[in-house]
Coordinates of C-alpha atoms in Angstrom, one line a residue:
M1 CA 11.3 -9.5 5.7
D2 CA 8.2 -8.5 6.8
L3 CA 6.0 -6.4 4.3
S4 CA 1.7 -5.5 5.3
L5 CA -0.2 -3.2 4.9
F6 CA -2.6 -1.2 7.7
F7 CA -6.0 0.1 7.0
A8 CA -6.2 3.0 8.7
G9 CA -9.2 4.5 6.8
T10 CA -11.2 2.7 4.3
G11 CA -14.0 5.1 4.0
G12 CA -14.7 7.1 0.3
S13 CA -15.5 10.7 0.8
V14 CA -17.7 11.0 3.9
P15 CA -16.3 9.3 7.1
T16 CA -18.8 6.8 8.9
A17 CA -18.9 5.4 12.4
R18 CA -17.4 2.6 11.3
R19 CA -14.9 3.5 8.3
G20 CA -12.5 6.2 8.5
L21 CA -10.9 8.7 5.6
P22 CA -8.6 7.2 2.9
A23 CA -5.2 6.0 4.7
L24 CA -2.6 3.1 4.3
L25 CA 0.5 2.3 5.9
L26 CA 2.5 0.2 4.4
R27 CA 4.8 -1.3 7.0
R28 CA 8.3 -2.8 4.7
G29 CA 10.9 -4.3 7.3
G30 CA 11.8 -1.0 9.1
D31 CA 10.2 1.7 6.6
R32 CA 6.9 3.3 6.7
L33 CA 5.4 4.6 4.5
L34 CA 2.1 6.1 4.0
F35 CA -0.2 6.2 1.2
D36 CA -2.9 8.8 1.1
C37 CA -3.8 10.9 4.9
G38 CA -7.5 11.7 4.7
E39 CA -8.7 13.7 8.2
G40 CA -8.4 11.9 11.0
T41 CA -5.5 9.9 10.5
Q42 CA -3.5 10.6 12.8
R43 CA -5.9 9.6 15.0
Q44 CA -6.9 6.4 13.8
L45 CA -2.8 5.4 14.0
L46 CA -2.7 7.0 17.6
R47 CA -5.9 4.7 19.1
T48 CA -3.8 1.2 17.0
V49 CA -0.5 1.1 16.0
G50 CA 0.6 4.3 17.0
L51 CA 1.7 7.2 15.0
P52 CA 4.9 6.1 13.2
D53 CA 7.7 8.3 12.1
V54 CA 6.8 7.9 8.6
E55 CA 9.2 8.1 5.8
A56 CA 7.8 9.2 3.3
V57 CA 3.6 10.3 2.1
Y58 CA 2.4 9.0 -1.3
L59 CA -1.3 10.8 -1.9
T60 CA -3.0 9.8 -5.1
H61 CA -4.7 12.9 -5.5
L62 CA -5.8 16.3 -4.3
H63 CA -9.7 15.8 -3.5
A64 CA -9.9 16.9 0.2
D65 CA -10.8 13.2 1.5
H66 CA -7.3 12.1 0.6
W67 CA -4.8 14.8 2.5
L68 CA -6.7 17.3 4.3
G69 CA -5.1 15.1 7.6
L70 CA -1.3 15.7 6.6
P71 CA -1.2 19.5 7.9
G72 CA -2.7 18.6 11.5
M73 CA 0.2 15.7 11.1
L74 CA 2.9 17.4 9.7
K75 CA 2.5 19.8 12.8
T76 CA 2.3 17.0 15.1
F77 CA 6.0 15.6 13.6
D78 CA 7.0 18.9 14.8
L79 CA 5.8 19.0 18.6
R80 CA 7.1 15.6 18.9
D81 CA 11.0 16.7 18.1
R82 CA 11.0 15.1 15.0
E83 CA 14.7 15.0 13.1
L84 CA 14.2 12.9 10.4
P85 CA 13.4 13.8 7.3
L86 CA 10.6 13.5 5.2
T87 CA 9.1 13.5 1.7
V88 CA 5.3 14.1 0.4
H89 CA 4.7 12.8 -3.1
G90 CA 1.8 13.3 -4.9
P91 CA 0.2 14.5 -8.6
A92 CA 0.6 18.6 -9.3
P93 CA -0.2 20.8 -8.2
L94 CA 0.9 19.4 -5.1
K95 CA 3.9 21.9 -4.4
Q96 CA 1.3 24.8 -4.6
V97 CA -1.2 23.3 -2.1
L98 CA 1.2 22.5 0.7
E99 CA 2.6 26.3 0.3
L100 CA -0.8 27.7 0.9
M101 CA -1.7 25.5 3.9
R102 CA 1.9 26.9 5.8
V103 CA -0.6 29.3 6.9
V104 CA -1.9 25.8 8.6
Y105 CA 1.2 23.7 9.6
G106 CA 3.3 26.6 10.2
R107 CA 7.4 26.6 10.1
V108 CA 8.7 22.8 10.8
R109 CA 11.9 22.3 11.9
Y110 CA 13.1 18.7 10.4
R111 CA 13.8 18.6 6.8
L112 CA 10.3 18.3 4.4
D113 CA 10.7 18.0 0.3
V114 CA 7.2 17.8 -1.4
V115 CA 7.9 15.8 -4.7
E116 CA 5.4 16.3 -7.5
L117 CA 5.2 13.4 -9.6
G118 CA 3.7 11.8 -13.3
P119 CA 2.8 9.3 -14.8
G120 CA 5.8 6.9 -15.0
D121 CA 7.5 8.4 -12.2
A122 CA 9.5 6.1 -9.8
V123 CA 11.3 6.5 -6.6
A124 CA 14.1 3.8 -6.2
R125 CA 14.3 2.9 -2.4
D126 CA 16.2 0.3 -0.2
G127 CA 15.3 -3.0 -2.0
Y128 CA 12.6 -1.6 -3.8
T129 CA 10.9 0.9 -5.8
V130 CA 7.6 3.0 -5.6
H131 CA 6.3 3.8 -9.2
A132 CA 3.3 6.1 -9.8
I133 CA 0.6 4.9 -12.6
G134 CA -1.6 7.6 -14.3
A135 CA -5.2 6.9 -13.1
E136 CA -8.1 8.5 -14.6
H137 CA -10.1 10.4 -12.4
R138 CA -11.4 14.2 -11.9
G139 CA -8.3 15.9 -11.9
P140 CA -4.7 14.9 -11.5
A141 CA -4.8 11.4 -10.1
L142 CA -1.9 8.8 -9.6
S143 CA -2.4 5.2 -8.6
Y144 CA 0.6 3.6 -7.2
A145 CA 3.1 0.0 -7.3
L146 CA 5.2 -1.0 -4.8
V147 CA 7.7 -3.6 -6.1
E148 CA 10.5 -5.0 -4.7
D149 CA 13.7 -6.1 -6.3
A150 CA 14.4 -9.5 -8.1
R151 CA 15.6 -11.7 -5.1
P152 CA 18.7 -14.9 -5.3
G153 CA 17.4 -18.2 -6.3
R154 CA 17.3 -20.3 -3.5
F155 CA 20.2 -22.2 -1.9
D156 CA 20.7 -26.1 -2.2
A157 CA 23.1 -26.2 1.1
E158 CA 22.1 -30.1 1.0
L159 CA 23.3 -30.2 -2.6
A160 CA 26.4 -28.2 -2.0
T161 CA 27.3 -30.6 1.1
R162 CA 27.0 -33.6 -1.2
L163 CA 29.3 -31.7 -3.8
G164 CA 31.9 -31.4 -0.8
V165 CA 31.6 -27.7 0.2
T166 CA 31.9 -27.2 3.9
P167 CA 29.3 -25.6 5.8
G168 CA 30.0 -22.1 7.3
P169 CA 31.7 -19.3 5.4
D170 CA 32.1 -21.4 2.2
F171 CA 28.6 -21.6 1.9
G172 CA 28.1 -17.4 2.0
R173 CA 31.2 -17.5 -0.7
L174 CA 29.1 -19.5 -2.8
Q175 CA 26.2 -17.3 -2.2
A176 CA 28.0 -13.9 -3.0
G177 CA 29.0 -15.6 -6.4
E178 CA 32.1 -17.5 -6.0
T179 CA 33.4 -20.9 -7.0
V180 CA 34.6 -23.0 -4.1
G181 CA 36.6 -26.4 -4.3
G182 CA 34.9 -25.9 -8.3
V183 CA 31.4 -26.4 -7.3
S184 CA 30.2 -23.0 -9.5
P185 CA 27.0 -20.8 -7.7
D186 CA 24.7 -22.1 -10.4
R187 CA 25.2 -25.8 -9.2
V188 CA 23.5 -25.1 -5.8
I189 CA 21.5 -21.7 -6.5
G190 CA 18.4 -21.9 -8.7
P191 CA 16.9 -19.2 -10.8
G192 CA 16.1 -15.8 -9.4
R193 CA 12.8 -15.2 -7.8
P194 CA 10.9 -11.5 -8.2
G195 CA 10.0 -10.0 -5.4
R196 CA 6.7 -8.8 -3.8
K197 CA 4.5 -6.4 -5.4
L198 CA 1.5 -4.3 -4.5
V199 CA -0.4 -2.0 -6.4
I200 CA -2.9 1.0 -4.6
S201 CA -5.3 2.0 -7.5
G202 CA -6.5 5.7 -5.5
D203 CA -9.4 7.0 -6.9
T204 CA -9.7 6.4 -10.6
R205 CA -11.8 4.3 -13.2
P206 CA -10.0 0.5 -13.8
T207 CA -8.0 1.1 -16.3
E208 CA -5.3 -1.0 -18.7
L209 CA -2.3 0.7 -17.5
L210 CA -3.5 -0.3 -14.0
A211 CA -4.3 -3.6 -15.2
V212 CA -0.8 -4.5 -17.0
A213 CA 1.0 -2.9 -13.7
A214 CA -1.6 -5.1 -11.5
H215 CA -0.3 -8.4 -13.7
E216 CA 0.4 -11.2 -10.8
A217 CA 0.7 -8.6 -7.6
D218 CA 0.6 -9.9 -4.4
V219 CA -2.3 -7.7 -3.9
L220 CA -4.0 -5.0 -5.3
V221 CA -5.7 -2.6 -3.3
H222 CA -8.6 -0.8 -5.5
E223 CA -11.5 1.4 -4.6
A224 CA -14.9 0.2 -5.0
T225 CA -17.2 3.3 -4.2
F226 CA -20.1 1.9 -5.5
A227 CA -22.0 -1.7 -6.5
D228 CA -23.0 -2.6 -9.7
E229 CA -26.2 -1.1 -9.5
E230 CA -24.6 2.3 -9.5
A231 CA -22.3 1.8 -12.4
Q232 CA -23.9 5.3 -14.2
R233 CA -22.9 7.4 -11.3
A234 CA -19.5 6.0 -11.2
R235 CA -18.1 6.2 -14.6
E236 CA -19.6 9.8 -14.1
T237 CA -17.7 10.8 -10.7
G238 CA -14.6 8.4 -11.9
H239 CA -15.2 5.8 -10.0
T240 CA -15.1 2.2 -9.8
T241 CA -17.8 -0.8 -8.9
A242 CA -17.1 -3.9 -6.9
R243 CA -17.2 -6.3 -9.9
E244 CA -15.2 -3.8 -12.2
A245 CA -12.5 -3.6 -9.5
A246 CA -12.8 -7.8 -9.8
T247 CA -12.5 -8.3 -13.3
L248 CA -9.7 -6.4 -13.3
A249 CA -7.9 -8.3 -10.8
R250 CA -9.3 -11.3 -12.2
D251 CA -7.4 -10.5 -15.6
A252 CA -4.3 -9.2 -13.6
Q253 CA -4.2 -12.5 -12.3
V254 CA -3.7 -11.3 -8.6
R255 CA -3.0 -13.0 -5.7
M256 CA -5.6 -10.7 -3.3
L257 CA -8.2 -8.2 -4.6
A258 CA -9.0 -5.6 -1.1
L259 CA -11.8 -3.4 -1.9
T260 CA -12.3 0.0 -0.3
H261 CA -12.7 3.6 -0.5
L262 CA -16.6 2.5 -0.2
S263 CA -19.6 4.8 -0.6
T264 CA -21.8 5.7 3.1
R265 CA -24.8 3.4 1.3
Y266 CA -23.2 0.7 1.5
G267 CA -21.9 -1.8 5.1
G268 CA -19.5 -4.0 2.9
R269 CA -21.1 -7.1 2.1
E270 CA -22.6 -6.6 -0.7
V271 CA -19.9 -4.9 -2.0
R272 CA -17.7 -8.1 -1.4
D273 CA -20.5 -10.4 -2.3
E274 CA -20.8 -8.9 -5.9
A275 CA -17.0 -8.7 -6.3
R276 CA -16.5 -12.4 -5.1
E277 CA -18.6 -13.8 -8.0
V278 CA -16.1 -12.4 -10.4
F279 CA -13.1 -12.6 -7.9
P280 CA -14.0 -15.4 -5.5
G281 CA -10.9 -14.1 -3.1
A282 CA -11.8 -10.9 -2.7
V283 CA -11.9 -9.1 0.7
V284 CA -13.7 -6.1 2.1
P285 CA -10.8 -4.7 4.9
R286 CA -12.3 -2.7 7.9
D287 CA -10.7 0.2 9.6
F288 CA -7.5 -1.2 11.5
D289 CA -7.5 -4.7 9.5
T290 CA -4.1 -5.7 8.1
I291 CA -2.9 -7.9 5.5
E292 CA 0.4 -9.9 5.8
V293 CA 2.3 -10.4 2.3
P294 CA 4.9 -13.0 2.5
F295 CA 7.4 -14.2 0.1
P296 CA 5.0 -16.8 -2.4
E297 CA 6.7 -19.9 -1.2
K298 CA 5.8 -19.5 2.3
G299 CA 2.3 -18.6 1.8
D300 CA -0.9 -16.5 0.1
P301 CA -1.2 -13.1 1.6
E302 CA -3.6 -13.5 4.7
L303 CA -6.2 -10.4 6.0
I304 CA -6.0 -10.3 9.9
R305 CA -9.2 -8.5 11.6
W306 CA -8.0 -6.0 13.8
D307 CA -10.8 -6.9 16.4
A308 CA -8.6 -10.7 16.2
T309 CA -5.8 -8.9 17.4
P310 CA -3.8 -8.8 21.2
A311 CA -4.0 -5.3 20.8
A312 CA -7.4 -4.9 20.2
R313 CA -8.4 -6.6 23.0
A314 CA -5.5 -4.9 25.0
P315 CA -7.1 -2.5 28.1
R316 CA -7.2 1.3 27.5

């Protein structure tokens, strides 16, 4: 099943000509989940991959740069005659905030649920779970981990045939757990394999809790608002430096580290270079870039630059 992260906004508190405010679209099969929704998010999506009927929105916290694009998006969905329900998740006081914002987006005709999450809460979905992790920022804040369900082990068709199992329906019975012709599933099916894991830090200081949640993650998307020269400011404001994020990624043994939420003082290269001194595989996505996340046996996560895609070259 396809799994990818589309970076609709990679900037920090202030948008620039090159970086929009935080928004990350996670695509898994037919599911579309939006993590944060900074001002201008729907425009960023419309310019590129289109505005999907996302099933759920997950806000990391309620600072304005992470959610002010949501009221306009909620209204757009209504004007487009959306029928699917939508759930917005986030830390308290999310319900109070969205109720106050009804004066902006008005009544919507689709079902809109608002669910407040706290550290340790989990949202089970078909084939995976989204876990809320306590973050260390100014005020209530969450990180999120998407963890896929475990997968069955690899089926050895060649061995099954040698043992006398006829290819076809009998293979399916074996994979469903039945014994066929005296051949038990454990003889031809390898050990179970873990699903993929993606972790999204939101705004936070590096924490041991996040490091534990990110252990052996396929992709860790971590904020890097500052470079190391601003380490004191990062501590004072509840943010993370590129070096700190890279250290966490190295210790957690993640496969790929993607740095986002860059301050306007950085172009990106200096943040990337600082991180790579600690974690050589660190990347700094630009707006509209994508990270494709295959199953581990099929390859490593890959950063795909927007300007290298056919969609970017298509006339508008």
